[in-house]
């Protein structure tokens, strides 16, 4: 059974940084497309960043326009983990962040981790 466990969320001041981690159970992690989504109160869930499958843990990353230049997604296949480094955080980045794993046409979701950017 595939499970995704996120960590690293919290409260940070504007301009600060956080690093989210998502550990996946199950096999074939290297063949999975991994992504981070977020959902703020009253808004739809949106894609923040994704990274393609890659046996060498490199992958091709894509980002929402709102986070380009500030966020970096990366993966470590040896640890079955995907990361989201978030720099220069803004109040509008506040949301619940969800890890997503897509493989063989199936999506899996983590339980989410809260990120709050406030002074």
JSON list of C-alpha atoms in Angstrom, two decimals:
[
{"chain": "A", "resi": 1, "resn": "UNK", "atom": "CA", "xyz": [0.00, 0.00, 0.00]},
{"chain": "A", "resi": 2, "resn": "UNK", "atom": "CA", "xyz": [1.33, 3.42, -0.96]},
{"chain": "A", "resi": 3, "resn": "UNK", "atom": "CA", "xyz": [1.53, 6.04, 1.75]},
{"chain": "A", "resi": 4, "resn": "UNK", "atom": "CA", "xyz": [2.91, 9.55, 1.68]},
{"chain": "A", "resi": 5, "resn": "UNK", "atom": "CA", "xyz": [4.01, 11.29, 4.85]},
{"chain": "A", "resi": 6, "resn": "UNK", "atom": "CA", "xyz": [4.76, 15.02, 4.74]},
{"chain": "A", "resi": 7, "resn": "UNK", "atom": "CA", "xyz": [6.72, 17.01, 7.29]},
{"chain": "A", "resi": 8, "resn": "UNK", "atom": "CA", "xyz": [8.42, 20.36, 7.66]},
{"chain": "A", "resi": 9, "resn": "UNK", "atom": "CA", "xyz": [5.51, 22.74, 7.78]},
{"chain": "A", "resi": 10, "resn": "UNK", "atom": "CA", "xyz": [5.09, 25.43, 10.39]},
{"chain": "A", "resi": 11, "resn": "UNK", "atom": "CA", "xyz": [4.91, 29.12, 11.12]},
{"chain": "A", "resi": 12, "resn": "UNK", "atom": "CA", "xyz": [7.46, 31.41, 9.49]},
{"chain": "A", "resi": 13, "resn": "UNK", "atom": "CA", "xyz": [7.82, 35.14, 9.05]},
{"chain": "A", "resi": 14, "resn": "UNK", "atom": "CA", "xyz": [7.59, 36.76, 5.63]},
{"chain": "A", "resi": 15, "resn": "UNK", "atom": "CA", "xyz": [10.89, 36.40, 3.81]},
{"chain": "A", "resi": 16, "resn": "UNK", "atom": "CA", "xyz": [11.73, 33.25, 5.70]},
{"chain": "A", "resi": 17, "resn": "UNK", "atom": "CA", "xyz": [12.34, 29.70, 4.48]},
{"chain": "A", "resi": 18, "resn": "UNK", "atom": "CA", "xyz": [10.95, 26.23, 5.06]},
{"chain": "A", "resi": 19, "resn": "UNK", "atom": "CA", "xyz": [11.81, 22.83, 3.66]},
{"chain": "A", "resi": 20, "resn": "UNK", "atom": "CA", "xyz": [9.03, 20.31, 3.22]},
{"chain": "A", "resi": 21, "resn": "UNK", "atom": "CA", "xyz": [9.74, 16.60, 2.95]},
{"chain": "A", "resi": 22, "resn": "UNK", "atom": "CA", "xyz": [7.56, 13.77, 1.74]},
{"chain": "A", "resi": 23, "resn": "UNK", "atom": "CA", "xyz": [8.49, 10.14, 2.30]},
{"chain": "A", "resi": 24, "resn": "UNK", "atom": "CA", "xyz": [6.75, 7.55, 0.17]},
{"chain": "A", "resi": 25, "resn": "UNK", "atom": "CA", "xyz": [6.27, 3.90, 0.99]},
{"chain": "A", "resi": 26, "resn": "UNK", "atom": "CA", "xyz": [5.98, 1.22, -1.64]},
{"chain": "A", "resi": 27, "resn": "UNK", "atom": "CA", "xyz": [8.06, 0.33, -4.66]},
{"chain": "A", "resi": 28, "resn": "UNK", "atom": "CA", "xyz": [8.79, 2.05, -7.95]},
{"chain": "A", "resi": 29, "resn": "UNK", "atom": "CA", "xyz": [9.42, 5.47, -6.43]},
{"chain": "A", "resi": 30, "resn": "UNK", "atom": "CA", "xyz": [11.94, 6.27, -9.15]},
{"chain": "A", "resi": 31, "resn": "UNK", "atom": "CA", "xyz": [9.22, 5.74, -11.76]},
{"chain": "A", "resi": 32, "resn": "UNK", "atom": "CA", "xyz": [6.79, 8.08, -10.01]},
{"chain": "A", "resi": 33, "resn": "UNK", "atom": "CA", "xyz": [6.02, 11.65, -10.95]},
{"chain": "A", "resi": 34, "resn": "UNK", "atom": "CA", "xyz": [6.09, 13.59, -7.69]},
{"chain": "A", "resi": 35, "resn": "UNK", "atom": "CA", "xyz": [4.41, 16.87, -6.97]},
{"chain": "A", "resi": 36, "resn": "UNK", "atom": "CA", "xyz": [3.51, 19.39, -4.31]},
{"chain": "A", "resi": 37, "resn": "UNK", "atom": "CA", "xyz": [0.08, 20.99, -4.23]},
{"chain": "A", "resi": 38, "resn": "UNK", "atom": "CA", "xyz": [-1.40, 23.52, -1.85]},
{"chain": "A", "resi": 39, "resn": "UNK", "atom": "CA", "xyz": [-4.84, 24.57, -0.78]},
{"chain": "A", "resi": 40, "resn": "UNK", "atom": "CA", "xyz": [-5.68, 27.76, 1.04]},
{"chain": "A", "resi": 41, "resn": "UNK", "atom": "CA", "xyz": [-9.02, 28.28, 2.83]},
{"chain": "A", "resi": 42, "resn": "UNK", "atom": "CA", "xyz": [-11.81, 28.90, 0.35]},
{"chain": "A", "resi": 43, "resn": "UNK", "atom": "CA", "xyz": [-9.59, 28.17, -2.64]},
{"chain": "A", "resi": 44, "resn": "UNK", "atom": "CA", "xyz": [-9.09, 25.23, -4.93]},
{"chain": "A", "resi": 45, "resn": "UNK", "atom": "CA", "xyz": [-6.10, 22.96, -4.60]},
{"chain": "A", "resi": 46, "resn": "UNK", "atom": "CA", "xyz": [-3.36, 24.10, -6.95]},
{"chain": "A", "resi": 47, "resn": "UNK", "atom": "CA", "xyz": [-0.16, 22.60, -8.28]},
{"chain": "A", "resi": 48, "resn": "UNK", "atom": "CA", "xyz": [2.92, 24.26, -6.85]},
{"chain": "A", "resi": 49, "resn": "UNK", "atom": "CA", "xyz": [5.71, 22.15, -8.33]},
{"chain": "A", "resi": 50, "resn": "UNK", "atom": "CA", "xyz": [6.29, 18.76, -9.90]},
{"chain": "A", "resi": 51, "resn": "UNK", "atom": "CA", "xyz": [9.26, 16.66, -10.89]},
{"chain": "A", "resi": 52, "resn": "UNK", "atom": "CA", "xyz": [9.39, 13.90, -13.45]},
{"chain": "A", "resi": 53, "resn": "UNK", "atom": "CA", "xyz": [10.41, 10.34, -12.79]},
{"chain": "A", "resi": 54, "resn": "UNK", "atom": "CA", "xyz": [14.14, 9.72, -13.09]},
{"chain": "A", "resi": 55, "resn": "UNK", "atom": "CA", "xyz": [16.24, 6.73, -11.99]},
{"chain": "A", "resi": 56, "resn": "UNK", "atom": "CA", "xyz": [19.10, 9.11, -11.22]},
{"chain": "A", "resi": 57, "resn": "UNK", "atom": "CA", "xyz": [17.08, 11.35, -8.91]},
{"chain": "A", "resi": 58, "resn": "UNK", "atom": "CA", "xyz": [17.42, 14.34, -11.22]},
{"chain": "A", "resi": 59, "resn": "UNK", "atom": "CA", "xyz": [14.12, 14.78, -13.02]},
{"chain": "A", "resi": 60, "resn": "UNK", "atom": "CA", "xyz": [12.68, 17.80, -14.80]},
{"chain": "A", "resi": 61, "resn": "UNK", "atom": "CA", "xyz": [10.98, 20.29, -12.53]},
{"chain": "A", "resi": 62, "resn": "UNK", "atom": "CA", "xyz": [8.07, 22.57, -13.33]},
{"chain": "A", "resi": 63, "resn": "UNK", "atom": "CA", "xyz": [6.66, 25.36, -11.17]},
{"chain": "A", "resi": 64, "resn": "UNK", "atom": "CA", "xyz": [3.62, 27.52, -10.81]},
{"chain": "A", "resi": 65, "resn": "UNK", "atom": "CA", "xyz": [4.35, 31.08, -11.91]},
{"chain": "A", "resi": 66, "resn": "UNK", "atom": "CA", "xyz": [3.68, 32.34, -8.40]},
{"chain": "A", "resi": 67, "resn": "UNK", "atom": "CA", "xyz": [6.61, 30.38, -6.92]},
{"chain": "A", "resi": 68, "resn": "UNK", "atom": "CA", "xyz": [9.17, 30.41, -9.72]},
{"chain": "A", "resi": 69, "resn": "UNK", "atom": "CA", "xyz": [12.55, 31.57, -8.49]},
{"chain": "A", "resi": 70, "resn": "UNK", "atom": "CA", "xyz": [11.57, 31.04, -4.85]},
{"chain": "A", "resi": 71, "resn": "UNK", "atom": "CA", "xyz": [10.72, 27.33, -4.54]},
{"chain": "A", "resi": 72, "resn": "UNK", "atom": "CA", "xyz": [12.80, 24.32, -5.56]},
{"chain": "A", "resi": 73, "resn": "UNK", "atom": "CA", "xyz": [11.55, 20.76, -5.84]},
{"chain": "A", "resi": 74, "resn": "UNK", "atom": "CA", "xyz": [13.99, 17.86, -5.69]},
{"chain": "A", "resi": 75, "resn": "UNK", "atom": "CA", "xyz": [13.94, 14.12, -5.18]},
{"chain": "A", "resi": 76, "resn": "UNK", "atom": "CA", "xyz": [16.13, 11.45, -3.63]},
{"chain": "A", "resi": 77, "resn": "UNK", "atom": "CA", "xyz": [15.16, 8.03, -4.94]},
{"chain": "A", "resi": 78, "resn": "UNK", "atom": "CA", "xyz": [17.45, 6.25, -2.48]},
{"chain": "A", "resi": 79, "resn": "UNK", "atom": "CA", "xyz": [15.35, 7.69, 0.35]},
{"chain": "A", "resi": 80, "resn": "UNK", "atom": "CA", "xyz": [11.97, 7.55, -1.44]},
{"chain": "A", "resi": 81, "resn": "UNK", "atom": "CA", "xyz": [11.70, 11.24, -0.64]},
{"chain": "A", "resi": 82, "resn": "UNK", "atom": "CA", "xyz": [10.72, 14.42, -2.43]},
{"chain": "A", "resi": 83, "resn": "UNK", "atom": "CA", "xyz": [11.53, 17.86, -1.06]},
{"chain": "A", "resi": 84, "resn": "UNK", "atom": "CA", "xyz": [10.20, 21.36, -1.51]},
{"chain": "A", "resi": 85, "resn": "UNK", "atom": "CA", "xyz": [12.60, 24.12, -0.53]},
{"chain": "A", "resi": 86, "resn": "UNK", "atom": "CA", "xyz": [10.64, 27.33, -0.05]},
{"chain": "A", "resi": 87, "resn": "UNK", "atom": "CA", "xyz": [12.50, 30.63, 0.17]},
{"chain": "A", "resi": 88, "resn": "UNK", "atom": "CA", "xyz": [11.36, 34.25, 0.35]},
{"chain": "A", "resi": 89, "resn": "UNK", "atom": "CA", "xyz": [8.01, 33.13, 1.67]},
{"chain": "A", "resi": 90, "resn": "UNK", "atom": "CA", "xyz": [5.04, 35.45, 1.41]},
{"chain": "A", "resi": 91, "resn": "UNK", "atom": "CA", "xyz": [1.77, 35.55, 3.35]},
{"chain": "A", "resi": 92, "resn": "UNK", "atom": "CA", "xyz": [-0.03, 34.36, 0.22]},
{"chain": "A", "resi": 93, "resn": "UNK", "atom": "CA", "xyz": [2.00, 31.14, 0.37]},
{"chain": "A", "resi": 94, "resn": "UNK", "atom": "CA", "xyz": [0.07, 30.16, 3.50]},
{"chain": "A", "resi": 95, "resn": "UNK", "atom": "CA", "xyz": [-1.85, 26.95, 2.86]},
{"chain": "A", "resi": 96, "resn": "UNK", "atom": "CA", "xyz": [-1.96, 23.25, 3.53]},
{"chain": "A", "resi": 97, "resn": "UNK", "atom": "CA", "xyz": [0.67, 21.64, 1.33]},
{"chain": "A", "resi": 98, "resn": "UNK", "atom": "CA", "xyz": [0.04, 18.16, -0.03]},
{"chain": "A", "resi": 99, "resn": "UNK", "atom": "CA", "xyz": [2.47, 15.68, -1.52]},
{"chain": "A", "resi": 100, "resn": "UNK", "atom": "CA", "xyz": [1.29, 13.82, -4.61]},
{"chain": "A", "resi": 101, "resn": "UNK", "atom": "CA", "xyz": [2.60, 10.69, -6.24]},
{"chain": "A", "resi": 102, "resn": "UNK", "atom": "CA", "xyz": [1.46, 9.66, -9.69]},
{"chain": "A", "resi": 103, "resn": "UNK", "atom": "CA", "xyz": [2.31, 6.23, -11.08]},
{"chain": "A", "resi": 104, "resn": "UNK", "atom": "CA", "xyz": [0.63, 3.89, -13.53]},
{"chain": "A", "resi": 105, "resn": "UNK", "atom": "CA", "xyz": [-2.27, 6.31, -13.89]},
{"chain": "A", "resi": 106, "resn": "UNK", "atom": "CA", "xyz": [-3.03, 6.44, -10.18]},
{"chain": "A", "resi": 107, "resn": "UNK", "atom": "CA", "xyz": [-2.70, 9.42, -7.84]},
{"chain": "A", "resi": 108, "resn": "UNK", "atom": "CA", "xyz": [-1.77, 9.11, -4.20]},
{"chain": "A", "resi": 109, "resn": "UNK", "atom": "CA", "xyz": [-1.98, 11.92, -1.63]},
{"chain": "A", "resi": 110, "resn": "UNK", "atom": "CA", "xyz": [-0.43, 12.68, 1.70]},
{"chain": "A", "resi": 111, "resn": "UNK", "atom": "CA", "xyz": [-2.35, 14.04, 4.65]},
{"chain": "A", "resi": 112, "resn": "UNK", "atom": "CA", "xyz": [-0.97, 17.56, 4.21]},
{"chain": "A", "resi": 113, "resn": "UNK", "atom": "CA", "xyz": [1.20, 19.87, 6.26]},
{"chain": "A", "resi": 114, "resn": "UNK", "atom": "CA", "xyz": [0.27, 23.40, 7.26]},
{"chain": "A", "resi": 115, "resn": "UNK", "atom": "CA", "xyz": [2.45, 26.32, 6.21]},
{"chain": "A", "resi": 116, "resn": "UNK", "atom": "CA", "xyz": [1.66, 29.70, 7.71]},
{"chain": "A", "resi": 117, "resn": "UNK", "atom": "CA", "xyz": [3.56, 32.83, 6.72]},
{"chain": "A", "resi": 118, "resn": "UNK", "atom": "CA", "xyz": [2.85, 35.64, 9.12]},
{"chain": "A", "resi": 119, "resn": "UNK", "atom": "CA", "xyz": [4.58, 38.27, 11.19]}
]
